[in-house]
Tab-separated table of C-alpha atoms in Angstrom:
chain	number	residue	atom	x	y	z
A	1	UNK	CA	0.078	-0.070	-0.017
A	2	UNK	CA	1.376	3.395	-1.043
A	3	UNK	CA	0.407	6.594	0.590
A	4	UNK	CA	1.261	9.621	-1.595
A	5	UNK	CA	0.791	13.438	-1.071
A	6	UNK	CA	1.863	16.435	-3.063
A	7	UNK	CA	-0.250	19.490	-2.311
A	8	UNK	CA	1.599	21.714	-4.880
A	9	UNK	CA	0.869	19.508	-7.821
A	10	UNK	CA	-2.394	17.632	-7.078
A	11	UNK	CA	-3.908	19.700	-4.157
A	12	UNK	CA	-4.976	18.655	-0.836
A	13	UNK	CA	-5.628	14.989	-1.804
A	14	UNK	CA	-4.107	11.979	-0.159
A	15	UNK	CA	-3.612	9.193	-2.640
A	16	UNK	CA	-3.684	5.512	-1.371
A	17	UNK	CA	-2.601	3.049	-3.998
A	18	UNK	CA	-3.364	-0.521	-2.869
A	19	UNK	CA	-2.667	-2.588	-6.096
A	20	UNK	CA	-0.873	-2.354	-9.393
A	21	UNK	CA	-3.024	-0.632	-12.006
A	22	UNK	CA	-2.168	-2.504	-15.177
A	23	UNK	CA	-5.244	-2.120	-17.487
A	24	UNK	CA	-5.961	1.610	-16.935
A	25	UNK	CA	-9.661	1.151	-17.702
A	26	UNK	CA	-10.834	2.380	-14.307
A	27	UNK	CA	-14.142	3.410	-12.747
A	28	UNK	CA	-14.330	6.022	-10.134
A	29	UNK	CA	-16.990	6.359	-7.440
A	30	UNK	CA	-17.012	9.278	-5.262
A	31	UNK	CA	-18.896	9.679	-1.999
A	32	UNK	CA	-18.516	12.800	0.239
A	33	UNK	CA	-14.619	13.386	0.497
A	34	UNK	CA	-13.620	9.937	-0.697
A	35	UNK	CA	-13.239	8.407	-4.121
A	36	UNK	CA	-12.683	4.719	-4.951
A	37	UNK	CA	-10.871	3.653	-8.093
A	38	UNK	CA	-11.768	0.234	-9.324
A	39	UNK	CA	-10.857	-1.867	-12.433
A	40	UNK	CA	-13.749	-2.881	-14.819
A	41	UNK	CA	-14.026	-6.137	-12.855
A	42	UNK	CA	-14.409	-4.440	-9.457
A	43	UNK	CA	-10.987	-4.721	-8.023
A	44	UNK	CA	-10.035	-1.643	-5.931
A	45	UNK	CA	-6.671	-0.181	-6.932
A	46	UNK	CA	-6.706	3.194	-5.161
A	47	UNK	CA	-8.451	5.641	-2.980
A	48	UNK	CA	-8.477	9.369	-3.003
A	49	UNK	CA	-9.111	11.312	0.186
A	50	UNK	CA	-9.886	14.927	-0.582
A	51	UNK	CA	-9.306	17.856	1.887
A	52	UNK	CA	-7.000	15.314	3.669
A	53	UNK	CA	-5.113	18.024	5.767
A	54	UNK	CA	-8.321	18.745	7.527
A	55	UNK	CA	-8.394	15.373	9.394
A	56	UNK	CA	-4.922	13.789	9.076
A	57	UNK	CA	-1.435	15.241	9.664
A	58	UNK	CA	0.791	14.733	6.579
A	59	UNK	CA	4.490	15.506	6.637
A	60	UNK	CA	6.554	15.744	3.434
A	61	UNK	CA	5.720	15.125	-0.236
A	62	UNK	CA	5.791	11.931	-2.394
A	63	UNK	CA	5.408	8.701	-0.426
A	64	UNK	CA	4.413	9.565	3.103
A	65	UNK	CA	4.025	7.633	6.265
A	66	UNK	CA	0.939	7.494	8.362
A	67	UNK	CA	0.380	6.520	12.045
A	68	UNK	CA	-2.047	3.962	13.234
A	69	UNK	CA	-4.157	6.793	14.405
A	70	UNK	CA	-4.208	8.415	10.976
A	71	UNK	CA	-5.301	5.069	9.419
A	72	UNK	CA	-8.110	4.924	11.916
A	73	UNK	CA	-9.163	8.360	10.740
A	74	UNK	CA	-9.138	7.444	7.195
A	75	UNK	CA	-11.192	4.326	7.920
A	76	UNK	CA	-13.743	6.480	9.798
A	77	UNK	CA	-13.929	8.660	6.610
A	78	UNK	CA	-14.580	5.464	4.496
A	79	UNK	CA	-17.208	4.517	7.081
A	80	UNK	CA	-18.958	7.885	6.879
A	81	UNK	CA	-18.837	7.902	3.123
A	82	UNK	CA	-20.597	4.431	3.061
A	83	UNK	CA	-17.691	2.347	1.779
A	84	UNK	CA	-17.456	-0.989	3.338
A	85	UNK	CA	-13.583	-1.682	2.687
A	86	UNK	CA	-10.974	-0.655	5.204
A	87	UNK	CA	-7.291	0.108	5.135
A	88	UNK	CA	-4.697	-1.707	7.064
A	89	UNK	CA	-1.606	-0.038	8.597
A	90	UNK	CA	1.714	-0.977	7.115
A	91	UNK	CA	4.788	0.445	8.836
A	92	UNK	CA	7.322	-1.665	7.051
A	93	UNK	CA	10.095	0.484	5.379
A	94	UNK	CA	9.934	0.056	1.622
A	95	UNK	CA	13.359	1.356	0.594
A	96	UNK	CA	15.979	-0.479	2.625
A	97	UNK	CA	19.511	-1.804	2.712
A	98	UNK	CA	19.810	-5.184	1.171
A	99	UNK	CA	22.557	-7.898	0.704
A	100	UNK	CA	23.104	-9.608	-2.540
A	101	UNK	CA	23.432	-13.290	-1.572
A	102	UNK	CA	23.634	-14.737	-5.145
A	103	UNK	CA	23.895	-13.249	-8.609
A	104	UNK	CA	23.675	-15.207	-11.864
A	105	UNK	CA	23.171	-14.359	-15.552
A	106	UNK	CA	19.684	-14.174	-16.882
A	107	UNK	CA	19.252	-17.210	-19.285
A	108	UNK	CA	17.458	-14.993	-21.900
A	109	UNK	CA	19.467	-11.594	-21.668
A	110	UNK	CA	23.058	-10.585	-22.338
A	111	UNK	CA	22.801	-7.933	-19.609
A	112	UNK	CA	20.266	-8.791	-17.001
A	113	UNK	CA	21.147	-10.785	-13.730
A	114	UNK	CA	19.062	-12.727	-11.407
A	115	UNK	CA	19.745	-12.019	-7.712
A	116	UNK	CA	18.682	-13.448	-4.308
A	117	UNK	CA	18.793	-10.391	-2.204
A	118	UNK	CA	18.224	-10.318	1.530
A	119	UNK	CA	16.205	-7.307	2.718
A	120	UNK	CA	15.461	-8.050	6.455
A	121	UNK	CA	15.987	-10.853	9.026
A	122	UNK	CA	16.366	-13.585	6.510
A	123	UNK	CA	13.750	-12.296	4.062
A	124	UNK	CA	15.164	-12.870	0.596
A	125	UNK	CA	13.618	-11.465	-2.592
A	126	UNK	CA	14.391	-12.594	-6.144
A	127	UNK	CA	15.261	-9.349	-8.050
A	128	UNK	CA	16.185	-9.052	-11.647
A	129	UNK	CA	18.877	-6.370	-12.150
A	130	UNK	CA	20.460	-4.845	-15.246
A	131	UNK	CA	23.257	-2.947	-13.708
A	132	UNK	CA	26.777	-4.023	-14.968
A	133	UNK	CA	28.292	-3.589	-11.487
A	134	UNK	CA	25.915	-5.919	-9.611
A	135	UNK	CA	27.703	-8.801	-7.865
A	136	UNK	CA	27.129	-11.243	-5.010
A	137	UNK	CA	28.453	-10.047	-1.570
A	138	UNK	CA	27.420	-6.329	-2.061
A	139	UNK	CA	25.285	-4.315	0.200
A	140	UNK	CA	22.922	-2.288	-1.847
A	141	UNK	CA	19.659	-0.161	-1.733
A	142	UNK	CA	16.498	-2.194	-2.486
A	143	UNK	CA	13.082	-0.730	-3.269
A	144	UNK	CA	10.636	-3.372	-2.251
A	145	UNK	CA	7.130	-3.850	-3.723
A	146	UNK	CA	4.999	-1.002	-2.311
A	147	UNK	CA	7.818	1.567	-2.664
A	148	UNK	CA	7.445	4.865	-4.472
A	149	UNK	CA	10.685	6.328	-5.940
A	150	UNK	CA	11.435	10.026	-5.704
A	151	UNK	CA	10.357	10.493	-9.198
A	152	UNK	CA	6.975	8.859	-8.581
A	153	UNK	CA	7.705	5.516	-10.021
A	154	UNK	CA	5.850	2.762	-8.030
A	155	UNK	CA	7.424	-0.613	-7.493
A	156	UNK	CA	5.413	-3.715	-7.935
A	157	UNK	CA	6.259	-7.397	-8.512
A	158	UNK	CA	6.688	-8.027	-12.279
A	159	UNK	CA	8.644	-10.081	-14.727
A	160	UNK	CA	11.625	-9.343	-16.848
A	161	UNK	CA	12.294	-11.484	-19.822
A	162	UNK	CA	10.051	-14.226	-18.176
A	163	UNK	CA	11.740	-14.167	-14.802
A	164	UNK	CA	9.840	-12.884	-11.769
A	165	UNK	CA	11.279	-9.926	-9.969
A	166	UNK	CA	10.092	-8.564	-6.613
A	167	UNK	CA	11.657	-5.166	-6.220
A	168	UNK	CA	14.426	-2.983	-7.701
A	169	UNK	CA	18.109	-2.527	-6.803
A	170	UNK	CA	18.683	1.174	-6.984
A	171	UNK	CA	21.291	3.570	-8.299
A	172	UNK	CA	22.209	6.843	-6.635
A	173	UNK	CA	20.533	8.702	-9.419
A	174	UNK	CA	17.255	6.787	-9.024
A	175	UNK	CA	17.330	7.689	-5.318
A	176	UNK	CA	17.868	11.355	-6.094
A	177	UNK	CA	20.948	11.518	-3.911
A	178	UNK	CA	23.105	14.714	-3.979
A	179	UNK	CA	25.991	14.514	-6.405
A	180	UNK	CA	24.738	11.153	-7.829
A	181	UNK	CA	26.990	10.102	-10.861
A	182	UNK	CA	25.372	10.223	-14.197
A	183	UNK	CA	26.897	6.843	-15.120
A	184	UNK	CA	24.778	3.727	-14.939
A	185	UNK	CA	25.232	1.409	-12.110
A	186	UNK	CA	23.733	0.550	-8.789
A	187	UNK	CA	24.732	2.163	-5.458
A	188	UNK	CA	27.119	-0.087	-3.560
A	189	UNK	CA	27.106	0.587	0.194
A	190	UNK	CA	29.877	0.227	2.830
A	191	UNK	CA	30.096	-3.031	4.630
A	192	UNK	CA	28.845	-1.482	7.787
A	193	UNK	CA	25.413	-0.786	6.391
A	194	UNK	CA	22.733	-2.670	8.293
A	195	UNK	CA	20.586	-5.017	6.192
A	196	UNK	CA	16.809	-4.115	6.602
A	197	UNK	CA	17.348	-0.589	7.846
A	198	UNK	CA	15.389	2.088	6.026
A	199	UNK	CA	17.428	4.077	3.568
A	200	UNK	CA	16.716	7.767	3.240
A	201	UNK	CA	16.016	9.111	-0.217
A	202	UNK	CA	15.825	12.460	-1.906
A	203	UNK	CA	12.570	14.082	-2.880
């Protein structure tokens, strides 16, 4: 679940993205200050909460973090609007330090690699990466499914050349870090970086 807010560009509206929107043929139903966005077959992919700053405290732009109390307030808005669905709190960091346990060549590509990358307490994700400098034994920055990058790109599970991938191993440029090099390649962290810790990104 991705919470996104940017008052300057879209106004005082909190976006809650709950699923990957692939077909783009959506239906919108608005009740009071809440709009539900669904696919043609009735799957909810997002919510819009209008005039959001009147009932929740939102800090920052882009992907934002909400407290349990904020989630309760949003669920109350859903209830008052007459929607039966409810939001669940998710405080797990989405952009974190990872450790590349294995890295092998993609069987159907001359530049892609298939990694097994640990992201927290033994949790390992299969991530396909195209960076030439990726290698086993590195500590890297991983955007897990449910992350929103500083440029607005949302990360969801997918497939690259037929191989499932559950996240993205990031470059400094993709993270909008100061003085990020223009050349391609993932950001390799120092050995003392702690696997699973949230990694701060630019906005």
